[in-house]
mmCIF file of C-alpha atoms and ligand atoms in Angstrom:
data_model
loop_
_atom_site.group_PDB
_atom_site.id
_atom_site.type_symbol
_atom_site.label_atom_id
_atom_site.label_comp_id
_atom_site.label_asym_id
_atom_site.label_seq_id
_atom_site.Cartn_x
_atom_site.Cartn_y
_atom_site.Cartn_z
ATOM 1 C CA UNK A 139 -65.665 82.714 -94.210
ATOM 2 C CA UNK A 140 -67.277 85.387 -92.048
ATOM 3 C CA UNK A 141 -69.529 87.883 -93.814
ATOM 4 C CA UNK A 142 -68.315 91.451 -93.466
ATOM 5 C CA UNK A 143 -71.078 93.749 -94.712
ATOM 6 C CA UNK A 144 -69.673 96.752 -96.510
ATOM 7 C CA UNK A 145 -70.468 100.051 -94.866
ATOM 8 C CA UNK A 146 -73.011 101.670 -97.228
ATOM 9 C CA UNK A 147 -71.396 105.057 -96.592
ATOM 10 C CA UNK A 148 -67.965 103.848 -97.831
ATOM 11 C CA UNK A 149 -66.698 105.928 -100.714
ATOM 12 C CA UNK A 150 -66.987 103.472 -103.603
ATOM 13 C CA UNK A 151 -65.489 104.081 -107.045
ATOM 14 C CA UNK A 152 -67.115 102.152 -109.887
ATOM 15 C CA UNK A 153 -64.579 102.372 -112.728
ATOM 16 C CA UNK A 154 -66.300 101.928 -116.110
ATOM 17 C CA UNK A 155 -69.788 102.873 -114.838
ATOM 18 C CA UNK A 156 -71.222 103.424 -118.339
ATOM 19 C CA UNK A 157 -70.245 99.957 -119.544
ATOM 20 C CA UNK A 158 -72.308 96.769 -119.498
ATOM 21 C CA UNK A 159 -70.832 95.616 -116.174
ATOM 22 C CA UNK A 160 -70.170 98.967 -114.517
ATOM 23 C CA UNK A 161 -73.695 100.276 -115.166
ATOM 24 C CA UNK A 162 -75.213 97.121 -113.636
ATOM 25 C CA UNK A 163 -72.869 97.401 -110.631
ATOM 26 C CA UNK A 164 -73.838 101.044 -110.162
ATOM 27 C CA UNK A 165 -77.593 100.216 -110.311
ATOM 28 C CA UNK A 166 -77.166 97.379 -107.839
ATOM 29 C CA UNK A 167 -75.023 99.323 -105.372
ATOM 30 C CA UNK A 168 -77.454 102.263 -105.514
ATOM 31 C CA UNK A 169 -80.318 99.830 -104.889
ATOM 32 C CA UNK A 170 -78.417 98.371 -101.924
ATOM 33 C CA UNK A 171 -78.158 101.783 -100.266
ATOM 34 C CA UNK A 172 -74.621 102.914 -101.143
ATOM 35 C CA UNK A 173 -74.586 106.667 -100.624
ATOM 36 C CA UNK A 174 -71.101 107.713 -101.724
ATOM 37 C CA UNK A 175 -70.619 106.272 -105.208
ATOM 38 C CA UNK A 176 -67.956 107.963 -107.328
ATOM 39 C CA UNK A 177 -67.824 107.693 -111.124
ATOM 40 C CA UNK A 178 -65.869 109.215 -114.015
ATOM 41 C CA UNK A 179 -66.333 108.723 -117.748
ATOM 42 C CA UNK A 180 -63.249 107.883 -119.806
ATOM 43 C CA UNK A 181 -63.230 111.409 -121.221
ATOM 44 C CA UNK A 182 -63.243 112.881 -117.697
ATOM 45 C CA UNK A 183 -60.545 110.443 -116.520
ATOM 46 C CA UNK A 184 -58.552 108.339 -118.968
ATOM 47 C CA UNK A 185 -57.288 105.530 -116.761
ATOM 48 C CA UNK A 186 -54.428 104.895 -119.183
ATOM 49 C CA UNK A 187 -53.051 108.225 -117.952
ATOM 50 C CA UNK A 188 -51.057 107.359 -114.825
ATOM 51 C CA UNK A 189 -50.677 110.911 -113.476
ATOM 52 C CA UNK A 190 -54.403 111.667 -113.917
ATOM 53 C CA UNK A 191 -55.357 108.373 -112.246
ATOM 54 C CA UNK A 192 -53.101 109.081 -109.246
ATOM 55 C CA UNK A 193 -54.468 112.646 -108.953
ATOM 56 C CA UNK A 194 -58.026 111.274 -108.941
ATOM 57 C CA UNK A 195 -57.241 108.722 -106.210
ATOM 58 C CA UNK A 196 -55.375 111.348 -104.139
ATOM 59 C CA UNK A 197 -58.395 113.645 -104.307
ATOM 60 C CA UNK A 198 -61.197 111.084 -103.869
ATOM 61 C CA UNK A 199 -59.478 108.416 -101.728
ATOM 62 C CA UNK A 200 -62.042 105.671 -102.493
ATOM 63 C CA UNK A 201 -62.279 102.988 -99.796
ATOM 64 C CA UNK A 202 -63.806 100.453 -102.185
ATOM 65 C CA UNK A 203 -63.101 100.070 -105.922
ATOM 66 C CA UNK A 204 -64.889 97.942 -108.514
ATOM 67 C CA UNK A 205 -62.591 97.850 -111.538
ATOM 68 C CA UNK A 206 -64.970 97.345 -114.486
ATOM 69 C CA UNK A 207 -63.167 99.721 -116.851
ATOM 70 C CA UNK A 208 -61.401 97.917 -119.667
ATOM 71 C CA UNK A 209 -61.013 97.806 -123.405
ATOM 72 C CA UNK A 210 -63.465 95.032 -124.298
ATOM 73 C CA UNK A 211 -64.579 93.496 -127.592
ATOM 74 C CA UNK A 212 -65.630 90.350 -129.428
ATOM 75 C CA UNK A 213 -63.488 87.981 -131.538
ATOM 76 C CA UNK A 214 -63.178 90.357 -134.505
ATOM 77 C CA UNK A 215 -61.981 93.347 -132.474
ATOM 78 C CA UNK A 216 -59.599 91.247 -130.357
ATOM 79 C CA UNK A 217 -58.148 89.606 -133.457
ATOM 80 C CA UNK A 218 -57.692 92.909 -135.321
ATOM 81 C CA UNK A 219 -56.334 95.135 -132.530
ATOM 82 C CA UNK A 220 -54.345 92.837 -130.188
ATOM 83 C CA UNK A 221 -51.731 95.516 -129.422
ATOM 84 C CA UNK A 222 -54.426 97.963 -128.249
ATOM 85 C CA UNK A 223 -56.159 95.315 -126.133
ATOM 86 C CA UNK A 224 -52.883 94.402 -124.439
ATOM 87 C CA UNK A 225 -51.564 97.911 -123.920
ATOM 88 C CA UNK A 226 -54.799 99.662 -122.857
ATOM 89 C CA UNK A 227 -55.798 96.964 -120.403
ATOM 90 C CA UNK A 228 -52.342 96.644 -118.861
ATOM 91 C CA UNK A 229 -52.171 100.396 -118.353
ATOM 92 C CA UNK A 230 -55.722 100.742 -116.937
ATOM 93 C CA UNK A 231 -55.157 97.948 -114.397
ATOM 94 C CA UNK A 232 -51.650 98.931 -113.436
ATOM 95 C CA UNK A 233 -52.622 102.553 -112.843
ATOM 96 C CA UNK A 234 -55.806 101.809 -110.899
ATOM 97 C CA UNK A 235 -54.303 99.080 -108.709
ATOM 98 C CA UNK A 236 -51.108 101.043 -107.980
ATOM 99 C CA UNK A 237 -53.110 104.195 -107.181
ATOM 100 C CA UNK A 238 -55.442 102.168 -104.936
ATOM 101 C CA UNK A 239 -52.424 100.825 -103.014
ATOM 102 C CA UNK A 240 -50.851 104.270 -102.743
ATOM 103 C CA UNK A 241 -54.006 106.023 -101.569
ATOM 104 C CA UNK A 242 -55.326 103.545 -99.025
ATOM 105 C CA UNK A 243 -58.149 101.702 -100.825
ATOM 106 C CA UNK A 244 -59.203 98.843 -98.532
ATOM 107 C CA UNK A 245 -61.134 96.610 -100.907
ATOM 108 C CA UNK A 246 -60.839 96.265 -104.648
ATOM 109 C CA UNK A 247 -62.598 93.870 -107.019
ATOM 110 C CA UNK A 248 -60.884 93.316 -110.372
ATOM 111 C CA UNK A 249 -62.986 91.894 -113.176
ATOM 112 C CA UNK A 250 -61.243 89.471 -115.473
ATOM 113 C CA UNK A 251 -62.828 87.133 -117.933
ATOM 114 C CA UNK A 252 -63.176 83.420 -118.625
ATOM 115 C CA UNK A 253 -60.834 83.866 -121.634
ATOM 116 C CA UNK A 254 -57.880 83.871 -119.203
ATOM 117 C CA UNK A 255 -58.175 80.078 -119.009
ATOM 118 C CA UNK A 256 -56.378 77.749 -121.444
ATOM 119 C CA UNK A 257 -58.184 76.972 -124.707
ATOM 120 C CA UNK A 258 -58.361 73.254 -123.923
ATOM 121 C CA UNK A 259 -58.881 73.453 -120.156
ATOM 122 C CA UNK A 260 -60.970 70.546 -118.820
ATOM 123 C CA UNK A 261 -64.656 71.517 -118.714
ATOM 124 C CA UNK A 262 -66.235 72.890 -116.634
ATOM 125 C CA UNK A 263 -63.210 75.143 -116.063
ATOM 126 C CA UNK A 264 -61.908 75.301 -112.512
ATOM 127 C CA UNK A 265 -60.033 78.289 -111.185
ATOM 128 C CA UNK A 266 -56.884 76.204 -110.705
ATOM 129 C CA UNK A 267 -56.563 75.592 -114.464
ATOM 130 C CA UNK A 268 -55.169 79.132 -114.786
ATOM 131 C CA UNK A 269 -51.721 79.052 -116.459
ATOM 132 C CA UNK A 270 -51.829 75.325 -117.200
ATOM 133 C CA UNK A 271 -52.003 75.530 -121.025
ATOM 134 C CA UNK A 272 -52.028 77.568 -124.232
ATOM 135 C CA UNK A 273 -54.556 80.375 -124.685
ATOM 136 C CA UNK A 274 -57.097 80.812 -127.483
ATOM 137 C CA UNK A 275 -55.031 82.763 -130.080
ATOM 138 C CA UNK A 276 -57.819 85.150 -131.178
ATOM 139 C CA UNK A 277 -57.844 86.885 -127.786
ATOM 140 C CA UNK A 278 -54.538 85.918 -126.213
ATOM 141 C CA UNK A 279 -53.316 89.532 -125.924
ATOM 142 C CA UNK A 280 -56.421 90.505 -123.939
ATOM 143 C CA UNK A 281 -56.148 87.351 -121.823
ATOM 144 C CA UNK A 282 -52.484 87.980 -120.994
ATOM 145 C CA UNK A 283 -53.347 91.504 -119.822
ATOM 146 C CA UNK A 284 -56.094 90.109 -117.571
ATOM 147 C CA UNK A 285 -53.798 87.380 -116.213
ATOM 148 C CA UNK A 286 -51.262 90.099 -115.358
ATOM 149 C CA UNK A 287 -54.033 91.858 -113.402
ATOM 150 C CA UNK A 288 -54.809 88.711 -111.398
ATOM 151 C CA UNK A 289 -51.120 88.249 -110.572
ATOM 152 C CA UNK A 290 -50.752 91.920 -109.663
ATOM 153 C CA UNK A 291 -53.546 91.589 -107.105
ATOM 154 C CA UNK A 292 -51.971 88.469 -105.657
ATOM 155 C CA UNK A 293 -48.644 90.308 -105.341
ATOM 156 C CA UNK A 294 -50.322 93.321 -103.706
ATOM 157 C CA UNK A 295 -52.054 91.048 -101.199
ATOM 158 C CA UNK A 296 -48.726 89.392 -100.361
ATOM 159 C CA UNK A 297 -46.687 92.558 -100.152
ATOM 160 C CA UNK A 298 -49.229 95.040 -98.758
ATOM 161 C CA UNK A 299 -51.847 92.827 -97.085
ATOM 162 C CA UNK A 300 -54.743 94.466 -98.934
ATOM 163 C CA UNK A 301 -58.140 92.815 -99.431
ATOM 164 C CA UNK A 302 -57.953 92.933 -103.233
ATOM 165 C CA UNK A 303 -59.754 90.147 -105.095
ATOM 166 C CA UNK A 304 -60.486 89.107 -108.673
ATOM 167 C CA UNK A 305 -63.590 87.572 -110.245
ATOM 168 C CA UNK A 306 -63.807 85.798 -113.602
ATOM 169 C CA UNK A 307 -67.280 86.130 -115.104
ATOM 170 C CA UNK A 308 -68.443 83.987 -117.977
ATOM 171 C CA UNK A 309 -69.934 85.651 -121.113
ATOM 172 C CA UNK A 310 -72.270 88.416 -120.018
ATOM 173 C CA UNK A 311 -75.346 90.023 -121.517
ATOM 174 C CA UNK A 312 -77.986 92.527 -120.473
ATOM 175 C CA UNK A 313 -79.027 96.158 -120.696
ATOM 176 C CA UNK A 314 -76.455 98.608 -122.062
ATOM 177 C CA UNK A 315 -74.604 96.017 -124.131
ATOM 178 C CA UNK A 316 -72.512 96.920 -127.161
ATOM 179 C CA UNK A 317 -74.446 96.267 -130.411
ATOM 180 C CA UNK A 318 -71.712 97.408 -132.802
ATOM 181 C CA UNK A 319 -71.543 95.225 -135.935
ATOM 182 C CA UNK A 320 -67.783 94.748 -135.490
ATOM 183 C CA UNK A 321 -67.181 94.960 -131.729
ATOM 184 C CA UNK A 322 -70.058 93.083 -130.118
ATOM 185 C CA UNK A 323 -70.106 89.752 -128.265
ATOM 186 C CA UNK A 324 -72.121 86.747 -129.376
ATOM 187 C CA UNK A 325 -75.573 87.499 -127.918
ATOM 188 C CA UNK A 326 -75.864 91.215 -128.818
ATOM 189 C CA UNK A 327 -74.470 90.375 -132.267
ATOM 190 C CA UNK A 328 -77.190 87.732 -132.756
ATOM 191 C CA UNK A 329 -79.977 89.960 -131.390
ATOM 192 C CA UNK A 330 -79.028 92.752 -133.732
ATOM 193 C CA UNK A 331 -78.551 90.526 -136.783
ATOM 194 C CA UNK A 332 -81.912 88.751 -136.401
ATOM 195 C CA UNK A 333 -83.714 91.978 -135.487
ATOM 196 C CA UNK A 334 -82.300 93.719 -138.593
ATOM 197 C CA UNK A 335 -83.199 90.720 -140.784
ATOM 198 C CA UNK A 336 -86.814 90.839 -139.587
ATOM 199 C CA UNK A 337 -86.959 94.619 -140.137
ATOM 200 C CA UNK A 338 -85.496 94.266 -143.660
ATOM 201 C CA UNK A 339 -87.712 91.283 -144.554
ATOM 202 C CA UNK A 340 -84.637 89.073 -145.237
ATOM 203 C CA UNK A 341 -85.226 85.348 -145.389
ATOM 204 C CA UNK A 342 -81.686 84.269 -144.440
ATOM 205 C CA UNK A 343 -79.285 85.171 -141.655
ATOM 206 C CA UNK A 344 -75.604 84.186 -141.783
ATOM 207 C CA UNK A 345 -73.694 83.812 -138.533
ATOM 208 C CA UNK A 346 -69.948 83.506 -137.954
ATOM 209 C CA UNK A 347 -68.387 80.069 -137.460
ATOM 210 C CA UNK A 348 -70.006 76.634 -137.307
ATOM 211 C CA UNK A 349 -72.528 77.224 -134.502
ATOM 212 C CA UNK A 350 -71.131 74.238 -132.582
ATOM 213 C CA UNK A 351 -69.064 75.994 -129.868
ATOM 214 C CA UNK A 352 -70.737 75.891 -126.490
ATOM 215 C CA UNK A 353 -71.166 79.047 -124.428
ATOM 216 C CA UNK A 354 -72.416 79.915 -120.960
ATOM 217 C CA UNK A 355 -74.229 83.245 -120.559
ATOM 218 C CA UNK A 356 -74.826 85.201 -117.375
ATOM 219 C CA UNK A 357 -77.172 88.170 -117.028
ATOM 220 C CA UNK A 358 -75.185 91.200 -115.928
ATOM 221 C CA UNK A 359 -77.619 91.933 -113.067
ATOM 222 C CA UNK A 360 -76.657 88.549 -111.622
ATOM 223 C CA UNK A 361 -72.982 89.520 -111.963
ATOM 224 C CA UNK A 362 -73.620 92.834 -110.183
ATOM 225 C CA UNK A 363 -75.126 90.914 -107.241
ATOM 226 C CA UNK A 364 -72.084 88.629 -107.298
ATOM 227 C CA UNK A 365 -69.714 91.637 -107.175
ATOM 228 C CA UNK A 366 -71.199 92.915 -103.920
ATOM 229 C CA UNK A 367 -71.479 89.382 -102.558
ATOM 230 C CA UNK A 368 -67.767 88.754 -103.231
ATOM 231 C CA UNK A 369 -66.633 92.054 -101.723
ATOM 232 C CA UNK A 370 -68.515 91.011 -98.582
ATOM 233 C CA UNK A 371 -67.821 87.266 -98.498
ATOM 234 C CA UNK A 372 -64.609 86.489 -100.347
ATOM 235 C CA UNK A 373 -61.061 87.395 -99.408
ATOM 236 C CA UNK A 374 -58.636 85.066 -101.150
ATOM 237 C CA UNK A 375 -55.791 85.486 -103.663
ATOM 238 C CA UNK A 376 -57.264 82.957 -106.131
ATOM 239 C CA UNK A 377 -59.606 84.321 -108.788
ATOM 240 C CA UNK A 378 -63.193 83.130 -108.413
ATOM 241 C CA UNK A 379 -65.498 82.112 -111.273
ATOM 242 C CA UNK A 380 -68.943 83.662 -111.700
ATOM 243 C CA UNK A 381 -71.409 81.918 -113.998
ATOM 244 C CA UNK A 382 -74.631 79.959 -114.214
ATOM 245 C CA UNK A 383 -73.137 76.465 -114.343
ATOM 246 C CA UNK A 384 -74.891 75.550 -117.624
ATOM 247 C CA UNK A 385 -74.185 76.167 -121.307
ATOM 248 C CA UNK A 386 -75.651 75.722 -124.801
ATOM 249 C CA UNK A 387 -74.364 75.739 -128.402
ATOM 250 C CA UNK A 388 -74.238 79.001 -130.348
ATOM 251 C CA UNK A 389 -76.665 77.368 -132.827
ATOM 252 C CA UNK A 390 -79.141 76.734 -129.961
ATOM 253 C CA UNK A 391 -78.703 80.320 -128.813
ATOM 254 C CA UNK A 392 -79.279 81.576 -132.384
ATOM 255 C CA UNK A 393 -82.485 79.519 -132.549
ATOM 256 C CA UNK A 394 -83.688 81.105 -129.292
ATOM 257 C CA UNK A 395 -82.869 84.583 -130.637
ATOM 258 C CA UNK A 396 -84.657 83.829 -133.939
ATOM 259 C CA UNK A 397 -87.794 82.852 -131.966
ATOM 260 C CA UNK A 398 -87.641 85.886 -129.687
ATOM 261 C CA UNK A 399 -87.118 88.354 -132.560
ATOM 262 C CA UNK A 400 -89.794 86.673 -134.704
ATOM 263 C CA UNK A 401 -87.407 85.574 -137.477
ATOM 264 C CA UNK A 402 -88.859 82.674 -139.459
ATOM 265 C CA UNK A 403 -86.263 82.349 -142.259
ATOM 266 C CA UNK A 404 -83.157 80.185 -142.620
ATOM 267 C CA UNK A 405 -79.981 80.426 -140.527
ATOM 268 C CA UNK A 406 -76.669 79.770 -142.317
ATOM 269 C CA UNK A 407 -73.185 79.383 -140.825
ATOM 270 C CA UNK A 408 -70.065 80.921 -142.388
ATOM 271 C CA UNK A 409 -67.429 78.332 -141.483
ATOM 272 C CA UNK A 410 -64.650 80.436 -143.051
ATOM 273 C CA UNK A 411 -64.907 82.656 -139.944
ATOM 274 C CA UNK A 412 -63.240 81.586 -136.660
ATOM 275 C CA UNK A 413 -65.172 79.667 -134.029
ATOM 276 C CA UNK A 414 -63.155 80.714 -130.995
ATOM 277 C CA UNK A 415 -62.862 78.377 -128.023
ATOM 278 C CA UNK A 416 -64.868 75.129 -128.524
ATOM 279 C CA UNK A 417 -66.407 75.199 -125.060
ATOM 280 C CA UNK A 418 -66.259 77.663 -122.211
ATOM 281 C CA UNK A 419 -68.185 76.585 -119.192
ATOM 282 C CA UNK A 420 -67.025 77.676 -115.797
ATOM 283 C CA UNK A 421 -66.999 75.494 -112.727
ATOM 284 C CA UNK A 422 -68.908 77.685 -110.300
ATOM 285 C CA UNK A 423 -68.837 75.341 -107.327
ATOM 286 C CA UNK A 424 -66.637 77.655 -105.243
ATOM 287 C CA UNK A 425 -68.959 80.669 -105.433
ATOM 288 C CA UNK A 426 -72.016 78.411 -105.076
ATOM 289 C CA UNK A 427 -70.531 76.906 -101.908
ATOM 290 C CA UNK A 428 -70.018 80.407 -100.506
ATOM 291 C CA UNK A 429 -73.776 80.936 -100.930
ATOM 292 C CA UNK A 430 -74.205 82.768 -104.261
ATOM 293 C CA UNK A 431 -76.169 81.431 -107.261
ATOM 294 C CA UNK A 432 -77.313 82.963 -110.567
ATOM 295 C CA UNK A 433 -81.060 83.706 -110.505
ATOM 296 C CA UNK A 434 -82.030 84.950 -113.987
ATOM 297 C CA UNK A 435 -82.921 82.144 -116.444
ATOM 298 C CA UNK A 436 -81.503 82.450 -119.980
ATOM 299 C CA UNK A 437 -84.787 82.643 -121.917
ATOM 300 C CA UNK A 438 -86.189 85.220 -119.501
ATOM 301 C CA UNK A 439 -82.939 87.216 -119.563
ATOM 302 C CA UNK A 440 -82.701 87.210 -123.378
ATOM 303 C CA UNK A 441 -86.355 88.289 -123.730
ATOM 304 C CA UNK A 442 -85.755 91.154 -121.285
ATOM 305 C CA UNK A 443 -82.575 92.170 -123.091
ATOM 306 C CA UNK A 444 -84.333 92.161 -126.461
ATOM 307 C CA UNK A 445 -87.116 94.396 -125.086
ATOM 308 C CA UNK A 446 -84.458 96.764 -123.703
ATOM 309 C CA UNK A 447 -82.646 96.747 -127.059
ATOM 310 C CA UNK A 448 -85.778 97.633 -129.049
ATOM 311 C CA UNK A 449 -86.867 100.262 -126.475
ATOM 312 C CA UNK A 450 -83.433 101.919 -126.428
ATOM 313 C CA UNK A 451 -83.268 101.793 -130.215
ATOM 314 C CA UNK A 452 -86.614 103.550 -130.474
ATOM 315 C CA UNK A 453 -85.483 106.100 -127.890
ATOM 316 C CA UNK A 454 -82.171 106.512 -129.766
ATOM 317 C CA UNK A 455 -80.124 105.529 -126.691
ATOM 318 C CA UNK A 456 -78.853 102.088 -127.786
ATOM 319 C CA UNK A 457 -75.070 101.888 -127.563
ATOM 320 C CA UNK A 458 -72.698 101.556 -130.477
ATOM 321 C CA UNK A 459 -75.035 100.666 -133.268
ATOM 322 C CA UNK A 460 -72.556 101.606 -135.989
HETATM 323 N N1 NAP B 703 -68.974 91.716 -121.524
HETATM 324 C C1 NAP B 703 -68.654 90.479 -121.180
HETATM 325 O O1 NAP B 703 -69.200 89.489 -121.700
HETATM 326 C C2 NAP B 703 -67.633 90.224 -120.124
HETATM 327 C C3 NAP B 703 -67.418 88.917 -119.752
HETATM 328 C C4 NAP B 703 -66.488 88.653 -118.771
HETATM 329 C C5 NAP B 703 -65.786 89.681 -118.191
HETATM 330 N N2 NAP B 703 -66.009 90.956 -118.560
HETATM 331 C C6 NAP B 703 -65.196 91.990 -117.915
HETATM 332 O O2 NAP B 703 -65.950 93.010 -117.329
HETATM 333 C C7 NAP B 703 -65.250 94.249 -117.455
HETATM 334 C C8 NAP B 703 -66.155 95.299 -118.069
HETATM 335 O O3 NAP B 703 -66.624 94.838 -119.328
HETATM 336 P P1 NAP B 703 -67.898 95.479 -120.062
HETATM 337 O O4 NAP B 703 -68.473 94.411 -120.891
HETATM 338 O O5 NAP B 703 -68.735 96.206 -119.083
HETATM 339 O O6 NAP B 703 -67.183 96.515 -121.039
HETATM 340 P P2 NAP B 703 -67.817 97.811 -121.741
HETATM 341 O O7 NAP B 703 -69.290 97.715 -121.796
HETATM 342 O O8 NAP B 703 -67.058 98.004 -123.014
HETATM 343 O O9 NAP B 703 -67.436 98.991 -120.745
HETATM 344 C C9 NAP B 703 -66.120 99.290 -120.468
HETATM 345 C C10 NAP B 703 -66.057 100.589 -119.715
HETATM 346 O O10 NAP B 703 -64.674 100.863 -119.513
HETATM 347 C C11 NAP B 703 -64.476 102.228 -119.631
HETATM 348 N N3 NAP B 703 -63.148 102.481 -120.178
HETATM 349 C C12 NAP B 703 -62.568 101.921 -121.282
HETATM 350 N N4 NAP B 703 -61.360 102.462 -121.483
HETATM 351 C C13 NAP B 703 -61.182 103.375 -120.491
HETATM 352 C C14 NAP B 703 -60.137 104.267 -120.173
HETATM 353 N N5 NAP B 703 -59.027 104.327 -120.924
HETATM 354 N N6 NAP B 703 -60.291 105.072 -119.103
HETATM 355 C C15 NAP B 703 -61.405 105.029 -118.355
HETATM 356 N N7 NAP B 703 -62.430 104.207 -118.596
HETATM 357 C C16 NAP B 703 -62.318 103.393 -119.670
HETATM 358 C C17 NAP B 703 -65.520 102.762 -120.594
HETATM 359 O O11 NAP B 703 -65.855 104.055 -120.131
HETATM 360 P P3 NAP B 703 -66.694 105.156 -120.987
HETATM 361 O O12 NAP B 703 -68.031 104.568 -121.257
HETATM 362 O O13 NAP B 703 -66.790 106.332 -120.071
HETATM 363 O O14 NAP B 703 -65.915 105.417 -122.233
HETATM 364 C C18 NAP B 703 -66.657 101.765 -120.447
HETATM 365 O O15 NAP B 703 -67.707 102.278 -119.698
HETATM 366 C C19 NAP B 703 -64.009 93.959 -118.284
HETATM 367 O O16 NAP B 703 -62.916 93.831 -117.430
HETATM 368 C C20 NAP B 703 -64.286 92.647 -118.925
HETATM 369 O O17 NAP B 703 -63.134 91.868 -119.101
HETATM 370 C C21 NAP B 703 -66.919 91.271 -119.519
#
């Protein structure tokens, strides 16, 4: 596939620029010389509001869109508020993609998630396992919304010939993550729990589930590089996986976090809480063959993230600590 470098003066809208993914995309695109980046917070532009979204696209006419705005959460939030996850995400995607079609956006990258794949998909998960089996029930509403987004892009490509693509990142971590006790993903939840235990002098930490599920983790700065790489090198209706190609158990990850935070006590596992999908490792051979590979090693990435967490906590800028 021929590389088509994006014009650095293209008007580029990063939707969700204060989030984990969007903020990394914004940093990377700025670093790569993009000079016309457009952003709006959700209070300036609620993308669930169709009229407001269309007005924004009519006024700004972005040539490139990275759609990293979404209602996102961990197992607990997904399990408790499935109707919100389905409705908010469907509306955000539908409005942004329709407005992008209407107002002449040339390239759009939609970010999905590895949870769109069936719970028992053969590992590592290939892109063509989409829609071949039952979803993990704890986040099926979110997954269905994301699957609808992938199919919407495929339909838009077919009907309107636009260069709209979708990428499916594995579990992400990095600066600006959500450390909320109820809404966070596995790594920020562990970092916060072990950090708080050390600060409180506790000698035990109890984590959700059995610790046996296997997870793959990608630093969000690697994903941001992949986003630009895909906009320049990938133009296909099929979603494309973005990951590291290796995984570890949650218990192994917890042990790494305990070491990094300086926790020397005992880790317990609350098996009355759900485990989620037993293994989620993406097959990343397609993106690797195109010429992209993850560069940030897990230990290095987790150490960096922990330093950023403690620095932002001291500065009072850490996100969602409630
Ligand atoms: N985190 C992961 O591990 C992971 C893994 C795979 C895929 N992804 C995908 O990556 C994308 C971004 O995830 P993230 O982790 O960066 O999420 P995040 O940190 O929660 O950020 C989401 C962003 O979306 C914006 N947003 C939410 N509702 C909105 C609305 N109604 N109108 C306008 N903006 C709205 C928020 O804007 P404000 O800050 O202005 O409120 C926020 O900045 C999602 O599609 C997700 O599925 C994430």
